[in-house]
Short mmCIF file of C-alpha atoms and ligand atoms in Angstrom, two decimals:
data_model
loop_
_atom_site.label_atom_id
_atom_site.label_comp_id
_atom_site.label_asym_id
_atom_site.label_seq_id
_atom_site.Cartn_x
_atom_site.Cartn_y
_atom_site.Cartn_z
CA UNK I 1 0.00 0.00 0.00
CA UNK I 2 1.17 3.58 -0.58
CA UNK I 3 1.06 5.62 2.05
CA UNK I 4 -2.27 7.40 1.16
CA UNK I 5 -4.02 4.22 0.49
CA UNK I 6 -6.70 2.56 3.27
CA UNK I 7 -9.56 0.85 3.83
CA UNK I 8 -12.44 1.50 5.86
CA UNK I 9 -15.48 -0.23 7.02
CA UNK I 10 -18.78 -0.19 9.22
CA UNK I 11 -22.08 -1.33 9.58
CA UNK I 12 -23.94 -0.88 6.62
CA UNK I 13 -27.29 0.06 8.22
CA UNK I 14 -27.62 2.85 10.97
CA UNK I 15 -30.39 4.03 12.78
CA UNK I 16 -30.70 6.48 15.24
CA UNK I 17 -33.88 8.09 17.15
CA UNK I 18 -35.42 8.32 20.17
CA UNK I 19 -38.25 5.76 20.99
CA UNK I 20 -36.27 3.87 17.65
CA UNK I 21 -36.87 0.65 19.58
CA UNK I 22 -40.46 0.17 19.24
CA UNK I 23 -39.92 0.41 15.31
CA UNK I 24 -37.15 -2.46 15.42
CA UNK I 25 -39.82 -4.84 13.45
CA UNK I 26 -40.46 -2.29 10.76
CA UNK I 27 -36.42 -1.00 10.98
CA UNK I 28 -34.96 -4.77 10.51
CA UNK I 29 -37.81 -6.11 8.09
CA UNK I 30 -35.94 -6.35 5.09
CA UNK I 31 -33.15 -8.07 7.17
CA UNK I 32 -35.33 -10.61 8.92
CA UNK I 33 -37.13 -11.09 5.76
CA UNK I 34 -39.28 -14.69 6.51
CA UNK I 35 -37.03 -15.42 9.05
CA UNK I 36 -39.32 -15.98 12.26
CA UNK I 37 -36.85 -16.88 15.34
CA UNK I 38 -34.98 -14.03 16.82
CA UNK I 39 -32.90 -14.82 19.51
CA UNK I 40 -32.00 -12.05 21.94
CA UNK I 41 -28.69 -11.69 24.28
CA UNK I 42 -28.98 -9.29 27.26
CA UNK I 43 -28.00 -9.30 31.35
CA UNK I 44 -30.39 -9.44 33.73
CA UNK I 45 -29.73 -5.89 34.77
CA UNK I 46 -31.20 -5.08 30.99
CA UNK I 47 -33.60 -7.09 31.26
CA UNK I 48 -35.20 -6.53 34.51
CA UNK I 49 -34.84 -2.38 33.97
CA UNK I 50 -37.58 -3.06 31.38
CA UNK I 51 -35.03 -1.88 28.13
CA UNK I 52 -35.62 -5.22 26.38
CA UNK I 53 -39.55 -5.31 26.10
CA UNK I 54 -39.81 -2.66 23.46
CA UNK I 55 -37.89 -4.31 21.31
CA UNK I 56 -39.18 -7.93 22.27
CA UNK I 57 -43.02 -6.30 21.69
CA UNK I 58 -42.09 -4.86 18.51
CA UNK I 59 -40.98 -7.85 17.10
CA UNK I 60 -43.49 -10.18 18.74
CA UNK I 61 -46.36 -7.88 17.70
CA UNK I 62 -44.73 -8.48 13.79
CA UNK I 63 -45.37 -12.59 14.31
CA UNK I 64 -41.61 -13.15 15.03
CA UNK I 65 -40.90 -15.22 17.91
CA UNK I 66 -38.31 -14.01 20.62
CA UNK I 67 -36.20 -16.25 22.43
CA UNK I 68 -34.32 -13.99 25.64
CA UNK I 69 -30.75 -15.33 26.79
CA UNK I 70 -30.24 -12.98 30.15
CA UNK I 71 -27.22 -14.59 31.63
CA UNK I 72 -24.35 -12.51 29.88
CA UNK I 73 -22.16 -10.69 32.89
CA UNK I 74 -19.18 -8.14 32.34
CA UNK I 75 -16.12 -9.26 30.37
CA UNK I 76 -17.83 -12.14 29.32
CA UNK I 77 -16.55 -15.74 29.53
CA UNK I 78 -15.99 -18.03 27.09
CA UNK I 79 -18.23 -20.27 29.37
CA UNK I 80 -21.16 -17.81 28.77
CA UNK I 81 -20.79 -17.74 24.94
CA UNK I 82 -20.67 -21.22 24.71
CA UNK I 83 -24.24 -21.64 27.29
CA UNK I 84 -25.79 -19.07 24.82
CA UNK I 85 -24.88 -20.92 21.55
CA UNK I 86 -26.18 -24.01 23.14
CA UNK I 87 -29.63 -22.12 23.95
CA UNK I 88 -29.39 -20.66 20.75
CA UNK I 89 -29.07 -23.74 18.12
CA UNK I 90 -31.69 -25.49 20.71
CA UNK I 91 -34.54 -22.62 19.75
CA UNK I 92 -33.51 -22.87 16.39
CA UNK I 93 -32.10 -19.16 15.88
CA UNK I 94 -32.51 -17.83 12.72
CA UNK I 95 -31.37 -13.76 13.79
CA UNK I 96 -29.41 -12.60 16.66
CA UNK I 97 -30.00 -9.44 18.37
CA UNK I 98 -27.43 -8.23 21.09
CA UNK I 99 -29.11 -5.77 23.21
CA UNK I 100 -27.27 -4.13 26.41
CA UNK I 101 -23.81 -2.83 27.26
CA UNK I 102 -20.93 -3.92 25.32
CA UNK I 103 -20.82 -7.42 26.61
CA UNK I 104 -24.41 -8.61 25.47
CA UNK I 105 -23.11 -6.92 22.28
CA UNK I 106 -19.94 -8.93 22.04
CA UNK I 107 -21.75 -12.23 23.04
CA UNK I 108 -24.25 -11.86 20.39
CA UNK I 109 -22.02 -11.20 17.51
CA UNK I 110 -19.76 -14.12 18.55
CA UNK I 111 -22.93 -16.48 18.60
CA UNK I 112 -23.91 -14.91 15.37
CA UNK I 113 -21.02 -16.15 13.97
CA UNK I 114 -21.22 -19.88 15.94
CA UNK I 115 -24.56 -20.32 14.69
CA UNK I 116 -24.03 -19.37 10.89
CA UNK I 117 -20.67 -20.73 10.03
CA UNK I 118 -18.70 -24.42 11.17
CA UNK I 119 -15.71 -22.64 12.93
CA UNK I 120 -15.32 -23.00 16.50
CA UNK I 121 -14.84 -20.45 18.87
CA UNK I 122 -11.07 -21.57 19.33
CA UNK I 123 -10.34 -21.08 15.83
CA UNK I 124 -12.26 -17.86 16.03
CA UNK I 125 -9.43 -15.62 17.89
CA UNK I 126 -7.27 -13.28 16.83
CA UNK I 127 -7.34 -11.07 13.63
CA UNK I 128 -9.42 -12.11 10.69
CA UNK I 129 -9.31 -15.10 11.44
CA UNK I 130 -12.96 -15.78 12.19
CA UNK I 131 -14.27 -16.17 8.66
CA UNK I 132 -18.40 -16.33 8.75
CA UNK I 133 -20.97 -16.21 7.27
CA UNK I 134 -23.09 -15.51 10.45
CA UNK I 135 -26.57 -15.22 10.89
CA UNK I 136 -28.28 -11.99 10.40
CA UNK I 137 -27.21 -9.53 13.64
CA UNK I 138 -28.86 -6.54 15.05
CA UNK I 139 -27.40 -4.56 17.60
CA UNK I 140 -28.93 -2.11 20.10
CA UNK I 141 -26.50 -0.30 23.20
CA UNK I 142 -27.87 0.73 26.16
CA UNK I 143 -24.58 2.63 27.21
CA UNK I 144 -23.20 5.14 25.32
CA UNK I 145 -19.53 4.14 25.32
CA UNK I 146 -18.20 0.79 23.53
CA UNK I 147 -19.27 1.53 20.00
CA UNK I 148 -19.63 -2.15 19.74
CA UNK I 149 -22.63 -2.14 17.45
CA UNK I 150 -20.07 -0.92 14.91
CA UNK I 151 -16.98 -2.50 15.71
CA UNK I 152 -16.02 -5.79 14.10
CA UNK I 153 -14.60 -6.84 18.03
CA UNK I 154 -15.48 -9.28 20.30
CA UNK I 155 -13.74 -9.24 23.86
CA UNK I 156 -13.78 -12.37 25.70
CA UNK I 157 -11.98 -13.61 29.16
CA UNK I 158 -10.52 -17.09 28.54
CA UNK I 159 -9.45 -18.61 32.22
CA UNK I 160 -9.22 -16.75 34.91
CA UNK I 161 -8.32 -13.14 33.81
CA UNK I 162 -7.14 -13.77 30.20
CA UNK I 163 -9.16 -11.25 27.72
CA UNK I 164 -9.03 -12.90 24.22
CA UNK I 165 -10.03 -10.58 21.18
CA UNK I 166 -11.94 -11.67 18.26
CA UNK I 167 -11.40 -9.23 15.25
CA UNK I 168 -12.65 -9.79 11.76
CA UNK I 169 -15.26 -8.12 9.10
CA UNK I 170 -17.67 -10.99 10.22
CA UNK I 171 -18.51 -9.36 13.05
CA UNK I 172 -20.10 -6.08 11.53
CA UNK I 173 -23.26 -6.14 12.53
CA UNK I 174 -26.06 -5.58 9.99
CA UNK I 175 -27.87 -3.36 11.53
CA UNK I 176 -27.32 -1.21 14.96
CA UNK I 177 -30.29 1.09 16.04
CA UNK I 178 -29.29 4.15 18.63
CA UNK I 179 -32.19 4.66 20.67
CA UNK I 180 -31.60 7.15 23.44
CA UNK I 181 -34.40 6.18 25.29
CA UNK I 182 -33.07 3.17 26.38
CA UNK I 183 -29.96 4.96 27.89
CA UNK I 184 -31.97 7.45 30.40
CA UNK I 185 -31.76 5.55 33.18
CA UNK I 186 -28.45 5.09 33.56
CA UNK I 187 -26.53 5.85 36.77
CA UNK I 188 -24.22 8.63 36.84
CA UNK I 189 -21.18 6.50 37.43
CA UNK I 190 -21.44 4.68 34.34
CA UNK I 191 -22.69 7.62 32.51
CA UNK I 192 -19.50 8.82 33.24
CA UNK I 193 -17.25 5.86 32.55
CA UNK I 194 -18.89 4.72 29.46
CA UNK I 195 -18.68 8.02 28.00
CA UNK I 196 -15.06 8.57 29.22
CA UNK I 197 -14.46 5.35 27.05
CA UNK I 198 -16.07 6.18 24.02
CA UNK I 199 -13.97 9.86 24.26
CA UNK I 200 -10.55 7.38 24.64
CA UNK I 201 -11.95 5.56 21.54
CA UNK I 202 -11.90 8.91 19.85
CA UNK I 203 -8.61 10.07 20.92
CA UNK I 204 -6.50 6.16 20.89
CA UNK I 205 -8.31 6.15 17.40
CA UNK I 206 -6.48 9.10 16.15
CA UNK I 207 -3.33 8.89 17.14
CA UNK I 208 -3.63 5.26 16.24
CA UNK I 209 -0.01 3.80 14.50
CA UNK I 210 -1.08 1.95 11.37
CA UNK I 211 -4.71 2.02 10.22
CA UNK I 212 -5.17 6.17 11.30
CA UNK I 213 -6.94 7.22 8.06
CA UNK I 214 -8.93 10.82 6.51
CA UNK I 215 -12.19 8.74 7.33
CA UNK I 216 -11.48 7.21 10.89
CA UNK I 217 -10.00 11.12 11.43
CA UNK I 218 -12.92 12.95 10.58
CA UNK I 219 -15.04 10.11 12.69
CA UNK I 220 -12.98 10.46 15.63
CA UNK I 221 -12.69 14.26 15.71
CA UNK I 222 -16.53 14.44 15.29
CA UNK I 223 -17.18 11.30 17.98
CA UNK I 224 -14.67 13.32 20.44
CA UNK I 225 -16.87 16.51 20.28
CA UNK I 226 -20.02 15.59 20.60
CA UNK I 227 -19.33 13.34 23.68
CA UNK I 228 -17.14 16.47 25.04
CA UNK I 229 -20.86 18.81 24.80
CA UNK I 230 -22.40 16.44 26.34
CA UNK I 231 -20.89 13.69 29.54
CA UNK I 232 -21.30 16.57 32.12
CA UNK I 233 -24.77 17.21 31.18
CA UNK I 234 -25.39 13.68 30.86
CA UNK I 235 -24.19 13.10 33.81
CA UNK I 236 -26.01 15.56 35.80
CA UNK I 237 -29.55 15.05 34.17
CA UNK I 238 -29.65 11.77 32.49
CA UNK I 239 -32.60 12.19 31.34
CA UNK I 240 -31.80 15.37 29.39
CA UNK I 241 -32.83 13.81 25.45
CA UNK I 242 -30.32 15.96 23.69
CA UNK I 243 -27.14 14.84 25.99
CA UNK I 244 -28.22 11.49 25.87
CA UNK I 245 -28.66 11.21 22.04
CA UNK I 246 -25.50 13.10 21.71
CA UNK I 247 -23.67 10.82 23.71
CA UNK I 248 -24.93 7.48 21.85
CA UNK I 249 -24.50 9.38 18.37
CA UNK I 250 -20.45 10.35 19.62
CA UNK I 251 -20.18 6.77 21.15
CA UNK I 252 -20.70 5.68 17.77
CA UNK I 253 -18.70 7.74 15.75
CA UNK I 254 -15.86 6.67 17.87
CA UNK I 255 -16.72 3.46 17.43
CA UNK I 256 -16.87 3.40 13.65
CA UNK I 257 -13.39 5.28 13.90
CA UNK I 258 -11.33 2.68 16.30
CA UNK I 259 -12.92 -0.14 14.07
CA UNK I 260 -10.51 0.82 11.41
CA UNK I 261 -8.33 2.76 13.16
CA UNK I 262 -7.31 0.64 16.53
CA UNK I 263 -7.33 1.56 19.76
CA UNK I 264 -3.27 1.86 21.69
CA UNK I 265 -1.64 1.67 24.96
CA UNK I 266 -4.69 3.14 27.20
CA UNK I 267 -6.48 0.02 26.58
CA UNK I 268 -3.58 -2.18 26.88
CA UNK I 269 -2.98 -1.21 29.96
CA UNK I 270 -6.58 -0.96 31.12
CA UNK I 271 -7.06 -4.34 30.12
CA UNK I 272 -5.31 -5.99 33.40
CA UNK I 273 -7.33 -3.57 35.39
CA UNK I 274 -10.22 -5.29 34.04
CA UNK I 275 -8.63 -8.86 34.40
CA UNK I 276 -7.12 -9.24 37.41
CA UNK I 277 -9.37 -6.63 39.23
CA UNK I 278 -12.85 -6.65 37.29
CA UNK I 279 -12.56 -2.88 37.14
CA UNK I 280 -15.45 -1.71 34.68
CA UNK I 281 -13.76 -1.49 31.46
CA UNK I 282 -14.97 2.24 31.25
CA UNK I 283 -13.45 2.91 34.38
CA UNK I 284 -9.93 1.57 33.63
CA UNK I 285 -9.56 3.35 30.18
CA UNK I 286 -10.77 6.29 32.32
CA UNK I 287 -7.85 6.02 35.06
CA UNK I 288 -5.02 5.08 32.89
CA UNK I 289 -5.77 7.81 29.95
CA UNK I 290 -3.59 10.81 31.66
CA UNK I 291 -0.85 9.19 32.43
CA UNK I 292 -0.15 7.22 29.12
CA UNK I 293 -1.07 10.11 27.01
CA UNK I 294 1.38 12.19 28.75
CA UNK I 295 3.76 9.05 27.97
CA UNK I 296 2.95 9.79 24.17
CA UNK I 297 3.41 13.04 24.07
CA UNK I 298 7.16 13.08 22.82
CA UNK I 299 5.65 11.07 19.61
CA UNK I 300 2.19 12.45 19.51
CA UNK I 301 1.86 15.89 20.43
CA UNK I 302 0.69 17.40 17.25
CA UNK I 303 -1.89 14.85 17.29
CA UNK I 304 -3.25 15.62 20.86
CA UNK I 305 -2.82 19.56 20.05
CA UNK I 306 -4.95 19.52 17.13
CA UNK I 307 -7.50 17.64 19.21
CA UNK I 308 -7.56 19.85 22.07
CA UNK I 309 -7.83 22.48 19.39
CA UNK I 310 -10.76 21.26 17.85
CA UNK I 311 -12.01 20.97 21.54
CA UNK I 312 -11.59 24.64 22.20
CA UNK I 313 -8.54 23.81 24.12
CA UNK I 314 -4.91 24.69 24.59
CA UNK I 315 -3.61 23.35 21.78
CA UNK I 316 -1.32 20.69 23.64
CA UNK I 317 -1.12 17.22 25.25
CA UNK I 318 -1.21 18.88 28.24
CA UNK I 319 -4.65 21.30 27.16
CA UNK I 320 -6.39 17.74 26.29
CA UNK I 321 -4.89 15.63 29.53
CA UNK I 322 -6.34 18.57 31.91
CA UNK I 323 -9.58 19.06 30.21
CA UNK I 324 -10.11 14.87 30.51
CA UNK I 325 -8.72 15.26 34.05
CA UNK I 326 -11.25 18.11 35.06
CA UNK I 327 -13.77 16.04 33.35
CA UNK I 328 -13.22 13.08 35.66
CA UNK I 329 -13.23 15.17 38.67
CA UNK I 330 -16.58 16.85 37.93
CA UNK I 331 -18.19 13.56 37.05
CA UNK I 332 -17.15 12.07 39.69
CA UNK I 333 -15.40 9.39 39.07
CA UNK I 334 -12.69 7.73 40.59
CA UNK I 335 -9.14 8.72 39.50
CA UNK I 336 -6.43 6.67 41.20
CA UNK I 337 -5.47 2.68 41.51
CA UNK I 338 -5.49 2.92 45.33
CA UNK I 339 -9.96 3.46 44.58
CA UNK I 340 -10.20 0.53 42.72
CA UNK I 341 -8.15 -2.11 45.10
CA UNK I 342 -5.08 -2.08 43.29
CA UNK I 343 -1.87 -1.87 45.31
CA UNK I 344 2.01 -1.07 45.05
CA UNK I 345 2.85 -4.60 44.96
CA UNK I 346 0.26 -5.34 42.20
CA UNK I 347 2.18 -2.98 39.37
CA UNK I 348 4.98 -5.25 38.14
CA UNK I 349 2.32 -7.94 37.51
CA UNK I 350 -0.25 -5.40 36.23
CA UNK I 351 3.00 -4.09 33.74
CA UNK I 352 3.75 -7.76 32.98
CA UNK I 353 0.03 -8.40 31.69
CA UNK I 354 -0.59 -4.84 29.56
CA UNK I 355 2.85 -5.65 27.77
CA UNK I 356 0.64 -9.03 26.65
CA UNK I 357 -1.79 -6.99 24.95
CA UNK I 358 0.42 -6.77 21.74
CA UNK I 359 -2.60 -6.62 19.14
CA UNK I 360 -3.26 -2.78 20.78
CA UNK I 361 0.30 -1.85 21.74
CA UNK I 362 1.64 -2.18 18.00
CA UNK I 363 -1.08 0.91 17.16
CA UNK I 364 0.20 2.95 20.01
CA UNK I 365 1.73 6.06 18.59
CA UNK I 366 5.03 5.50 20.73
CA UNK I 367 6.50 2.45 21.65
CA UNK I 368 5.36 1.07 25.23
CA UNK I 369 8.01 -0.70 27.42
CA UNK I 370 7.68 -2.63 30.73
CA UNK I 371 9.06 0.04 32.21
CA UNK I 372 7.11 2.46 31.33
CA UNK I 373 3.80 0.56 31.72
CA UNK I 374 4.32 0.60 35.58
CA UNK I 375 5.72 3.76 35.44
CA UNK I 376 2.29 4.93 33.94
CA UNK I 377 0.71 2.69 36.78
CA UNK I 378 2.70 4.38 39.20
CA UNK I 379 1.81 7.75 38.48
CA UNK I 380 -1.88 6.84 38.94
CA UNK I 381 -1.81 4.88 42.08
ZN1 ZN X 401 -12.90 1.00 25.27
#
C-alpha cells in the first residue's frame, strides 16, 4: 500500500432516534425477511430495567418469535458464549439481536457467527481469522460508550483473567439502532465511565499507529466533540434527550473510527485492570488515559494539540490531559489505583500483563516498554 491508500469499514445500516426501539420490526424487516426466530442476548440488569420489552413487543407484535438469553455478565466468559450458543441452536435461531452494554453486544455477535458458520470459537481468535458467514445480527446499546454495534470486536476472558479478542469483518453487525431512550436511566457513574471510554476511543483512534486514516479522522474528531458537549450534562440530568442522544451518536462515531483505526496503549494497559481486578472497562480506560497520554506526548503531540484544538482547548497534550482530568473530577469518578483495590505490589504484575496486549500496543503512537507501563501505573496509584 502507498502511504495514502486505506480501507475502511462499518455497519452498513444505521439508525438512530429516540423511541427507535419500538420500530425495530419495521427498521430490521428487510433483514429478517421470513425469518421468524430471533434470539435475543442481554444481562439481567437489561432485562429486569424493562429496556428489552420494546424491542421484544415490537418484534413479537410483527409474528416473530423471541427467544431472551439474560445470563451474559461483564467481560464475558468463554463459558457464557458457549451456554448461549447451546440455547441458541436449541430454539432454532434464525437472527441474533445483542441488546445491552458492550458485553451482550460482544456475546451476540460471537454467537452470530457460531450459529451461521462451522468454525469453533477456538479457531475464532485473533485477527481475521474468524471467517463467517453468520446469521443476520442486530445490535442495540444501552450505554453510550463501547461503540460495539459498529466495531467488528469481540472481547472475551478465557481462564481466569485472560481477555481474548476476536477481530474480523464478520462481526459487523447488519444493523445497529441508537435509541436514546433506552440509555436514560443510567446511573451517573457509568454515565460517566462509558462516555469517558467512548472519548478514549476517539482520541487512541487518532493517534492510532497503522490504520489512522482521513475517514477514521474525521469520525474520531466528530465522535470526540459531541461526547465532550455532552458527559457533564449527561451526567447531571440523564434524562436530558439531547445529551443522551449526543452521547450514543459520539459513542458511535468513535466506534466506527477505532474499528478501522485501533485503539493503543490506554487500553492495553486498562485491560489488566479489568482482568485481574474486574474494574469496569470504562473505568480503567478512564484512570489510565492521563498518564499514558502524557507518555505519548514526545511522539504524539501534534496529534493531541490539534484535538484539544478542535475541543476549544490549549492546543497541547497537556490542554487535552487537563480538560479529561477536570472532566473526571466533575463527574465524579474515581481517578487513582489505590480506589479501585489495586496496590504497590500489584504494578509489576499489572505491567507484565498490559505488555501481553500486543494486538493494541503495536497501534500505540510510541512504543510502550515494561518500564514504562508501571511507570504509567505508578503515576496513577
Ligand atoms: Zn474502550
Amino acid at each position: 500500500m502507498t502511504a495514502s491508500a486505506f480501507s475502511f469499514r462499518t455497519v452498513p445500516h444505521i439508525h438512530a432516534g429516540a423511541g427507535a426501539a419500538r420500530q425495530l420490526a419495521r427498521l430490521a424487516a428487510p433483514l429478517i425477511g421470513s425469518r421468524k426466530r430471533v434470539f435475543l442476548v442481554t444481562d439481567q440488569g437489561v432485562r429486569k430495567a424493562g429496556l428489552i420489552d420494546a424491542a421484544t413487543a415490537s418484534l413479537e407484535e410483527a409474528g416473530l418469535q423471541v427467544e431472551i438469553y439474560d445470563r451474559v455478565v461483564a467481560d464475558p466468559p468463554k463459558s457464557v458464549v458457549l451456554e448461549a450458543e447451546d440455547k441458541a441452536r436449541g430454539f432454532g435461531a434464525e437472527v441474533v439481536l445483542g441488546l445491552g452494554g458492550g458485553s451482550s453486544m460482544d456475546t451476540a455477535k460471537v454467537v452470530a457467527l457460531l450459529l451461521g458458520s462451522s468454525q469453533t470459537l477456538d479457531d475464532m481468535y485473533g485477527v481475521n481469522n474468524a471467517t463467517g458467514p453468520r446469521l443476520p445480527l442486530i445490535l442495540i446499546p444501552t450505554t453510550a460508550g463501547t461503540g460495539s454495534e459498529v466495531t467488528p470486536i469481540s472481547v472475551l476472558t478465557v481462564g481466569e483473567s485472560t481477555k481474548m479478542g476476536i477481530n474480523a469483518p464478520a462481526l459487523y453487525a447488519d444493523l445497529a439502532v441508537l435509541d436514546a431512550e433506552l440509555t436514560y436511566g443510567l446511573p451517573r457513574a457509568v454515565t460517566a465511565a462509558t462516555g469517558i471510554d467512548a472519548m478514549v476511543h476517539a482520541i487512541e483512534a487518532y493517534t492510532s499507529k497503522i490504520e489512522k486514516n482521513p475517514v477514521s479522522d474525521a469520525l474520531a474528531l466528530a465522535g470526540l466533540k459531541k461526547l465532550h458537549g455532552a458527559i457533564e450534562t449527561a451526567c447531571r440530568d440523564g434524562s436530558d434527550r439531547q445529551a443522551r442522544e449526543d452521547m450514543l451518536l459520539g459513542a458511535l462515531l468513535a466506534g466506527q473510527a477505532f474499528a478501522n483505526a485501533p485503539v493503543g496503549a490506554v487500553h492495553a494497559l486498562a485491560y489488566p485492570l479489568g482482568g485481574v481486578f474486574h474494574v469496569p472497562h470504562g473505568l480503567s480506560n478512564s484512570l489510565m488515559l492521563p498518564p499514558v497520554l502524557r507518555y505519548n506526548a514526545s511522539a504524539a503531540e501534534p496529534l493531541y494539540a490539534e484535538l484539544a484544538s478542535h475541543l476549544g482547548l490549549h492546543a497541547s497534550t497537556d490542554g487535552l490531559v487537563t480538560e479529561m482530568e477536570r472532566i473526571a473530577d466533575s463527574v465524579g469518578i474515581e481517578t487513582r489505583l489505590t480506589q479501585v483495590g489495586v496496590s504497590h505490589n500489584d504494578l509489576p504484575r499489572l505491567a507484565e500483563e498490559a505488555m501481553e496486549v500486543k494486538r493494541l500496543l503495536v497501534n500505540n503512537p510510541r512504543e510502550m516498554t515494561l518500564e514504562a507501563a508501571q511507570a504509567c501505573y505508578e503515576a496513577v496509584l
